[in-house]
mmCIF file of C-alpha atoms in Angstrom:
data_model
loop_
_atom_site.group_PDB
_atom_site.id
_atom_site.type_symbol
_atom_site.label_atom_id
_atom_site.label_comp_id
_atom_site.label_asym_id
_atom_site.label_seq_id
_atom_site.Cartn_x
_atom_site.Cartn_y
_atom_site.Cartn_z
ATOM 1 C CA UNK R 1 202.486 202.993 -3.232
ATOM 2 C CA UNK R 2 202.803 199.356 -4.758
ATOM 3 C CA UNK R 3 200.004 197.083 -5.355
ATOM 4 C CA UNK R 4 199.531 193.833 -3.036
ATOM 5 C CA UNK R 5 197.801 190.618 -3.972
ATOM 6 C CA UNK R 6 196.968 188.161 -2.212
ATOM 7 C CA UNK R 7 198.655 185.071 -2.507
ATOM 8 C CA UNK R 8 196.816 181.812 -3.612
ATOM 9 C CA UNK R 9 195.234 179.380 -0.775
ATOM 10 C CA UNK R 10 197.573 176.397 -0.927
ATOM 11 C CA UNK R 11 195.290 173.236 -1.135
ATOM 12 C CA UNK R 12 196.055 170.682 1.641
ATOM 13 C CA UNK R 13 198.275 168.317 1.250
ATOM 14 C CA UNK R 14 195.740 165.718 1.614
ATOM 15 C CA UNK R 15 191.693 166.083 1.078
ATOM 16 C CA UNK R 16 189.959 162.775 1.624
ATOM 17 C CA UNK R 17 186.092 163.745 0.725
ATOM 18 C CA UNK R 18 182.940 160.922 1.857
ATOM 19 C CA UNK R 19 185.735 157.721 0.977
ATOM 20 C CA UNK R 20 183.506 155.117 1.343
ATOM 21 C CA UNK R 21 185.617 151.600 1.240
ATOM 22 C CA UNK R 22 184.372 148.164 1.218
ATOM 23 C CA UNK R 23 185.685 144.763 2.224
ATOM 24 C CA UNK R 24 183.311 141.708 0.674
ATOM 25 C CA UNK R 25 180.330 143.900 0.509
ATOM 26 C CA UNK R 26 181.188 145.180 4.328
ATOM 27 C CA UNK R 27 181.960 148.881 4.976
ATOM 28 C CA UNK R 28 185.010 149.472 6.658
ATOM 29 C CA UNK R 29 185.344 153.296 5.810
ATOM 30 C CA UNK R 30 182.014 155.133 5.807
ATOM 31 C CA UNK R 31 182.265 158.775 4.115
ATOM 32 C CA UNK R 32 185.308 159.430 5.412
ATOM 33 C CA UNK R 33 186.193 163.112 4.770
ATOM 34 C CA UNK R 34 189.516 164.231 6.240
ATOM 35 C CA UNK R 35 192.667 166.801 5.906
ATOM 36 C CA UNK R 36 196.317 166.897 6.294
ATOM 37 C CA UNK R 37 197.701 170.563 5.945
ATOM 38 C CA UNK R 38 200.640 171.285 4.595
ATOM 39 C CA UNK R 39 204.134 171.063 6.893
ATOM 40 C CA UNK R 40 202.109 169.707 9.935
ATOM 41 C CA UNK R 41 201.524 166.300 11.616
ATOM 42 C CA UNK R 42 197.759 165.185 11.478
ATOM 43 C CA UNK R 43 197.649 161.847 13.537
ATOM 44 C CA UNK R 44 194.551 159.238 12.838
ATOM 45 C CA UNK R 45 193.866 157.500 15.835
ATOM 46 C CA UNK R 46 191.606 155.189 16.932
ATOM 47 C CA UNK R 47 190.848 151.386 18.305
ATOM 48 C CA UNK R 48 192.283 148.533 16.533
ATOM 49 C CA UNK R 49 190.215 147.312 13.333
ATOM 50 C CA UNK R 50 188.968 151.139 13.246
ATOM 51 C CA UNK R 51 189.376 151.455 9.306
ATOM 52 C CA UNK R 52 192.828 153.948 10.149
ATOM 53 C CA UNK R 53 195.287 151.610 7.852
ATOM 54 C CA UNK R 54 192.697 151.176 4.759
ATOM 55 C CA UNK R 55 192.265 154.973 5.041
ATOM 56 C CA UNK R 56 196.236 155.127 4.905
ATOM 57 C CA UNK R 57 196.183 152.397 1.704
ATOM 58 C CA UNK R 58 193.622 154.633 0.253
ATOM 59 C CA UNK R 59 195.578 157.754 0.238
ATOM 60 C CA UNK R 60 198.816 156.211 -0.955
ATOM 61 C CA UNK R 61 196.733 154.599 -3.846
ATOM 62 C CA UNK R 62 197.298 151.365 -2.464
ATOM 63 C CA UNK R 63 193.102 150.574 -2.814
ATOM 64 C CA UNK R 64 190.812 152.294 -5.124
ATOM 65 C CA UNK R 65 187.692 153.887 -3.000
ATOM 66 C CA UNK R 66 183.849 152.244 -3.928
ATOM 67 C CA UNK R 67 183.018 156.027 -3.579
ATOM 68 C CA UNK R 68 184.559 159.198 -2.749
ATOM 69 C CA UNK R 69 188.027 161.561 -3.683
ATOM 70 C CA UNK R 70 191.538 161.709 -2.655
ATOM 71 C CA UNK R 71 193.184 164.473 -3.187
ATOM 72 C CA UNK R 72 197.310 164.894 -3.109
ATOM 73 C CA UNK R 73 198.468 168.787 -3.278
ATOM 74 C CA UNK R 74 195.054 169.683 -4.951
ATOM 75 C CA UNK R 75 194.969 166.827 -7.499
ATOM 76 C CA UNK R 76 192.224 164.228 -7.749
ATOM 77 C CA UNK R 77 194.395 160.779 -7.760
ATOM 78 C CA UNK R 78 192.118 158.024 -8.179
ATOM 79 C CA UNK R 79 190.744 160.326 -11.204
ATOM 80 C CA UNK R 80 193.869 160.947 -12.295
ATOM 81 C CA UNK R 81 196.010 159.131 -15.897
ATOM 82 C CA UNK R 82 198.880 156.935 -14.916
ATOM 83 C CA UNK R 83 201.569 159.039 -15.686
ATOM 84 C CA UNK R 84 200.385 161.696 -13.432
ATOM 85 C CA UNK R 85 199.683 159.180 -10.747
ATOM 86 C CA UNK R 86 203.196 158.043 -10.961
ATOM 87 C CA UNK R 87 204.247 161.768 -11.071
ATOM 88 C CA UNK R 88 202.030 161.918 -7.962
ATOM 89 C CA UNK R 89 203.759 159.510 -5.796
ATOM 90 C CA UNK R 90 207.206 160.846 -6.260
ATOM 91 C CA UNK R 91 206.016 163.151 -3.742
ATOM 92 C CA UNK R 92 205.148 160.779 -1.684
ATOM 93 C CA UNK R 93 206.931 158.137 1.040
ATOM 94 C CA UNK R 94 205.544 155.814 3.027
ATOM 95 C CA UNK R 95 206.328 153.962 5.706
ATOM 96 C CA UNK R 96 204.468 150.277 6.358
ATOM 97 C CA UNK R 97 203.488 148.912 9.877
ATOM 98 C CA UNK R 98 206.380 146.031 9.590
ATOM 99 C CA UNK R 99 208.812 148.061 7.716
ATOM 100 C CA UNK R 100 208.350 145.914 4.519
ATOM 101 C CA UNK R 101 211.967 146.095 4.164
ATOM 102 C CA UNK R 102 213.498 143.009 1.846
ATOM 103 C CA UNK R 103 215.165 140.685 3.572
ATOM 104 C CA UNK R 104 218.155 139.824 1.094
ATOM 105 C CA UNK R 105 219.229 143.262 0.567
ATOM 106 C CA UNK R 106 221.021 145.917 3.257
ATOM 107 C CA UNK R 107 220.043 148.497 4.497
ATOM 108 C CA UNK R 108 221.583 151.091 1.611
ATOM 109 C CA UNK R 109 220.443 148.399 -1.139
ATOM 110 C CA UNK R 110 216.406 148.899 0.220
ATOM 111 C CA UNK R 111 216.727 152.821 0.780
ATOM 112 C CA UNK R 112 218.625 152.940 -2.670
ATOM 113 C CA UNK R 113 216.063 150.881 -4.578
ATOM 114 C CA UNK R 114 213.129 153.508 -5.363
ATOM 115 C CA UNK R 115 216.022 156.019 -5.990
ATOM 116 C CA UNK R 116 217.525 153.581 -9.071
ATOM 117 C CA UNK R 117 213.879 152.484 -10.164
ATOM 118 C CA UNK R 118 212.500 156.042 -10.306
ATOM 119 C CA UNK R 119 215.551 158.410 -11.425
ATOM 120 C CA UNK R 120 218.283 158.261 -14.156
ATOM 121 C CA UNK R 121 220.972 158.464 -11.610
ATOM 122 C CA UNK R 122 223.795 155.486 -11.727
ATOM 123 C CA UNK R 123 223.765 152.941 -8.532
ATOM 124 C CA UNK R 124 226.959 154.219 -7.069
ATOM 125 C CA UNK R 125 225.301 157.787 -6.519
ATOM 126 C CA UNK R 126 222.255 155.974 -5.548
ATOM 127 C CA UNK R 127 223.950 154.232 -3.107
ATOM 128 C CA UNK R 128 225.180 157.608 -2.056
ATOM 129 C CA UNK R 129 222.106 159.192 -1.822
ATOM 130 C CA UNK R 130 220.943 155.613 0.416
ATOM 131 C CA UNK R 131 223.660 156.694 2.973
ATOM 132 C CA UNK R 132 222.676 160.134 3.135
ATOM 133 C CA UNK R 133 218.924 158.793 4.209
ATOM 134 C CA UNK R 134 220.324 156.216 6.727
ATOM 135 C CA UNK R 135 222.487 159.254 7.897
ATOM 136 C CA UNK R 136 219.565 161.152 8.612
ATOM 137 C CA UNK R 137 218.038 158.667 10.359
ATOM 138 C CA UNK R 138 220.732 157.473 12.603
ATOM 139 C CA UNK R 139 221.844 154.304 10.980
ATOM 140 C CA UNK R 140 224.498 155.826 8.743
ATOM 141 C CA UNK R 141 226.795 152.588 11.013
ATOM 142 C CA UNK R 142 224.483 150.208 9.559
ATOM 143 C CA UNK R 143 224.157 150.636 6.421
ATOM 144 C CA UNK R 144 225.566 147.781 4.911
ATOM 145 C CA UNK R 145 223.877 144.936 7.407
ATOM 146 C CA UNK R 146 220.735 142.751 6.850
ATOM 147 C CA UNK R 147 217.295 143.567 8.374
ATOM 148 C CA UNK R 148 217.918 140.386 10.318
ATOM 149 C CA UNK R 149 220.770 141.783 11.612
ATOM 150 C CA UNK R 150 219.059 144.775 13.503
ATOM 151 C CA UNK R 151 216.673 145.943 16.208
ATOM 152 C CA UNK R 152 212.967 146.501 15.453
ATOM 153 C CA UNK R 153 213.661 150.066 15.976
ATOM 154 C CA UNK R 154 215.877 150.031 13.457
ATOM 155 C CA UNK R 155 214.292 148.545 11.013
ATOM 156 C CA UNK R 156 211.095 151.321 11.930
ATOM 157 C CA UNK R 157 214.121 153.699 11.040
ATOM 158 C CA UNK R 158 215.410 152.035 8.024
ATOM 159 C CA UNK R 159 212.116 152.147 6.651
ATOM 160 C CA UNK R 160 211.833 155.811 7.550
ATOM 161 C CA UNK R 161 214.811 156.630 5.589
ATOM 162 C CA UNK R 162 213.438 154.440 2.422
ATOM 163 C CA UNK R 163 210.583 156.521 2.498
ATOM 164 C CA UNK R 164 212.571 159.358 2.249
ATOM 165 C CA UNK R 165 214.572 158.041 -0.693
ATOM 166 C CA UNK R 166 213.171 160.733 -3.582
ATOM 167 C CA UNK R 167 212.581 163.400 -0.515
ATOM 168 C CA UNK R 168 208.960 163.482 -0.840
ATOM 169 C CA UNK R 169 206.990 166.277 0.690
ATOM 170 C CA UNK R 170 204.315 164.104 2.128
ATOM 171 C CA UNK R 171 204.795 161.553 4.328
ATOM 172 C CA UNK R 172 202.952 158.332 5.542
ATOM 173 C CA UNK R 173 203.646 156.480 8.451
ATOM 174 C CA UNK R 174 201.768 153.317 9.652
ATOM 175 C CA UNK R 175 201.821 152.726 13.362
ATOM 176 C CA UNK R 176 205.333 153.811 13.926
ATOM 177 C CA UNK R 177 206.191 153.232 17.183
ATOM 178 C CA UNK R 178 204.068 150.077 17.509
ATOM 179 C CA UNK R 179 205.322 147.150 19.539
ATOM 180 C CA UNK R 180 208.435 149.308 20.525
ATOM 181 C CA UNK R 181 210.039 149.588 24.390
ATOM 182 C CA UNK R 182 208.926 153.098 25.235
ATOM 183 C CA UNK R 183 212.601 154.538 25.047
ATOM 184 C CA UNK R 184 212.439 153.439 21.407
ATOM 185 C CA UNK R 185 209.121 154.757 20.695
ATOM 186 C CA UNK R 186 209.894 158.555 21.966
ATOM 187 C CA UNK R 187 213.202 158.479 20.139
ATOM 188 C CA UNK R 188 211.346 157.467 16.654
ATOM 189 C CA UNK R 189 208.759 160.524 18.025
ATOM 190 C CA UNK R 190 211.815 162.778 18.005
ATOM 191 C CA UNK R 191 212.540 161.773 14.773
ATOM 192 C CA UNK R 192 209.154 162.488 13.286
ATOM 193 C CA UNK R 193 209.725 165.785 15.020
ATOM 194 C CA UNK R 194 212.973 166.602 13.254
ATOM 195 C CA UNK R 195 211.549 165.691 9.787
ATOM 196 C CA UNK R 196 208.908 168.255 10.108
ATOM 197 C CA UNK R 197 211.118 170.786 11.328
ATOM 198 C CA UNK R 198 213.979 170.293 9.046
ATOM 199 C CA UNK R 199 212.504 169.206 6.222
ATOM 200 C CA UNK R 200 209.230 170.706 6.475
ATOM 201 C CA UNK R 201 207.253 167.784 5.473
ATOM 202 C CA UNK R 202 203.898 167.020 5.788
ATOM 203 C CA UNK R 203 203.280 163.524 7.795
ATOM 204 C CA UNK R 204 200.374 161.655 8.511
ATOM 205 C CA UNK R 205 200.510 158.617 10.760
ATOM 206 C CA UNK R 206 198.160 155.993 12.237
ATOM 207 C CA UNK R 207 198.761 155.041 15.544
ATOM 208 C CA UNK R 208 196.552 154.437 18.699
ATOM 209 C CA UNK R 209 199.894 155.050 21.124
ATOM 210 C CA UNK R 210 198.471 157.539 23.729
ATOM 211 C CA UNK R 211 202.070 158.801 24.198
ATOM 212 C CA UNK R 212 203.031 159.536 20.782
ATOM 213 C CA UNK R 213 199.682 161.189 19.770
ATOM 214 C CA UNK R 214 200.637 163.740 22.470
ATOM 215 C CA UNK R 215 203.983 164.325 21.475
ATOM 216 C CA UNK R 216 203.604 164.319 17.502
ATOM 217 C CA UNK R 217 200.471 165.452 16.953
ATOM 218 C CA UNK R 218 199.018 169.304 15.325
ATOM 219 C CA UNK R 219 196.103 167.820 14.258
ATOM 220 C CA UNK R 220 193.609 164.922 14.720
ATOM 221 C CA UNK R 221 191.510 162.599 13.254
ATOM 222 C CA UNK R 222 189.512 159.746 15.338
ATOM 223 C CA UNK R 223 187.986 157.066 13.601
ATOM 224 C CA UNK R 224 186.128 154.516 15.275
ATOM 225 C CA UNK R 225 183.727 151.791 13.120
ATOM 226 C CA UNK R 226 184.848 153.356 9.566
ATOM 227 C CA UNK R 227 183.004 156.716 10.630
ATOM 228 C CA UNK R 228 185.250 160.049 12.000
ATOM 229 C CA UNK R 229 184.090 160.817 15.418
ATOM 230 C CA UNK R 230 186.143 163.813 15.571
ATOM 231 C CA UNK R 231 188.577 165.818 13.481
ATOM 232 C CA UNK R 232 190.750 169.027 14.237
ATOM 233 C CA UNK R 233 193.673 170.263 16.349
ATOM 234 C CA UNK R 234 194.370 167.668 18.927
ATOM 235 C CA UNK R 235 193.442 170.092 21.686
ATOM 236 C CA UNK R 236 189.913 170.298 19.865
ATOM 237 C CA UNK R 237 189.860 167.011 19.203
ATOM 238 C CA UNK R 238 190.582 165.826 23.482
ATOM 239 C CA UNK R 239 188.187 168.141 24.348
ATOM 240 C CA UNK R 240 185.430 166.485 22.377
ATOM 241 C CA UNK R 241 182.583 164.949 24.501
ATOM 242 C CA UNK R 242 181.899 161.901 23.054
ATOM 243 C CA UNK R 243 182.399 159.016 25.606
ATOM 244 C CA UNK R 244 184.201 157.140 23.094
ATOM 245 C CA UNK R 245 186.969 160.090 22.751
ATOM 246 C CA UNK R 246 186.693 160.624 26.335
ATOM 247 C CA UNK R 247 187.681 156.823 27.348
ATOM 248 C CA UNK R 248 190.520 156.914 24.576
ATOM 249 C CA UNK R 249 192.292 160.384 26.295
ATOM 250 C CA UNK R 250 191.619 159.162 29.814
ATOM 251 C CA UNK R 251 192.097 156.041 29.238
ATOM 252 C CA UNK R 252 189.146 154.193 31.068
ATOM 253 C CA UNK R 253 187.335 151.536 29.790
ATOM 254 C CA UNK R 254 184.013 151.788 28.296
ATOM 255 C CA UNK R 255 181.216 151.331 30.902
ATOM 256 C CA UNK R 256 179.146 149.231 29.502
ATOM 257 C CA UNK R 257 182.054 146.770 28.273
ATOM 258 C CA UNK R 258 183.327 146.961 31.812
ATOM 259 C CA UNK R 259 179.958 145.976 33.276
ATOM 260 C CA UNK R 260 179.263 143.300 31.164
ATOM 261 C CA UNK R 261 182.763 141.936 31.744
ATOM 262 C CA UNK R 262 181.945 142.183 35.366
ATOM 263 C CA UNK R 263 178.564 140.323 35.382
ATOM 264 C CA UNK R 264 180.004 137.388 33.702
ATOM 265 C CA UNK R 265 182.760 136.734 35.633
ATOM 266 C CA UNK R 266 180.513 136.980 38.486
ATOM 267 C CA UNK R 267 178.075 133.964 37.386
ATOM 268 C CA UNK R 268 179.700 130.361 38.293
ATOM 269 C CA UNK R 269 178.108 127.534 37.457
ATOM 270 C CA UNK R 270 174.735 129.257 37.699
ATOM 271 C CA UNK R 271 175.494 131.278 40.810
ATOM 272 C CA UNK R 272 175.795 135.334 40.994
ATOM 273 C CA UNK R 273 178.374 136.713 42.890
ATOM 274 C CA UNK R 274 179.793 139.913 43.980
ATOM 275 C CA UNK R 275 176.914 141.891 43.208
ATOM 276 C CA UNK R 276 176.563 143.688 46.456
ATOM 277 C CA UNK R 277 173.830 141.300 47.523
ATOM 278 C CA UNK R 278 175.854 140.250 50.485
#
């Protein structure tokens, strides 16, 4: 009878171990440890000003850590030499809040930028391989029109298919579907969807949309103050107790925000009222 081994663990495609990240001499991420497994969606959520887009910079290599590791695929980037930072990245795409598309180019000429800066191919297959990404995307109609020219939601997806320009296997999107008719949003969800499925990318994506956190999400990580409150499956993660997690799944306002709220509005020049007094 033949011999089996056991294959290797496969690292995660992101480890984040105890980031610690600073903004003049003020901690916005506090040992932050977190993970992203390979081919699933792990969603960081959390209130605005939470530290969930410097922990996105961070694992793109877009800030260097005061203290602490990221780790892409296994490999230690902020410790790692340029070239293998650079070879680093090729695996990864990102997507930024605004799109960060540029405004004098069309669509194909920003999706087919990274491919002629980072591969010997000539611009006309570049500009190929642009309208392949666009095509995947939905905007194959659009390719040659001006970011002014289009929706937001089409510019979320243009920048969705730039990020996809040198088919990475990790992806990061930042707040997605923010600011987005809720139509738009759940189609851009059903995108995200179909990249994992067909593609079998990893993603990870900030976002505080209720909606899209229970459509998108495998896993979970809650931030709140720089500090994780909770990370896991998102069924592990909703079932947490902490008030905080429990007001951001049920959406209810914090008691003690909502009472203080109350007793202010309820003092007019000098006089209380509404406080059951009678």
């Amino acid at each position: 009878m033949a011999t089996t081994h056991a294959s290797p663990s496969v690292p995660p495609a992101v480890q984040v171990d105890g980031l610690v990240a600073e903004y003049d001499g003020r901690a916005v991420l506090d040992r932050v440890s977190m993970q992203a497994q390979q081919g699933e969606i792990t969603v960081v959520l959390g209130e605005s000003g939470c530290g969930k887009t410097t922990l996105l910079r961070h694992i793109v290599g877009l800030l260097t850590p005061k203290a602490g590791r990221v780790c892409i695929n296994g490999q230690d980037f902020h410790a790692a030499s340029e070239e293998e930072r650079e070879r680093i990245l090729r695996d990864v795409g990102m997507s930024f809040q605004g799109g960060a598309l540029f405004g004098s180019l069309t669509l194909e000429e920003n999706v087919a930028l990274p491919i002629i800066e980072h591969t010997q191919v000539d611009r006309d297959t570049a500009t190929m391989l642009a309208r392949m990404k666009l095509c995947v995307v939905g905007l194959e109609h659009a390719a040659r029109l001006l970011p002014a020219e289009i929706s937001g939601g089409m510019k979320k997806r243009a920048a969705v298919a730039r990020a996809l320009a040198l088919d990475p296997g990790l992806l990061l999107f930042d707040e997605l579907s923010a600011g987005l008719d809720p139509v738009t949003a759940r189609e851009l969800d059903e995108l995200v969807l179909r990249l994992k499925e067909h593609l079998g990318v990893t993603i990870v994506i900030v976002t505080h949309e209720l909606g899209s956190i229970q459509t998108i999400a495998d896993r979970a990580v809650m931030l709140d103050a720089g500090k994780v409150l909770a990370a896991g499956s998102l069924e592990e993660v909703r079932q947490t107790d902490h008030p905080k997690i429990r007001a951001f799944f049920d959406r209810r306002p914090r008691a003690r925000t909502l009472r203080g709220d109350l007793r202010d509005s309820l003092i007019v020049n000098g006089e209380q009222y509404g406080t059951g007094s009678g």
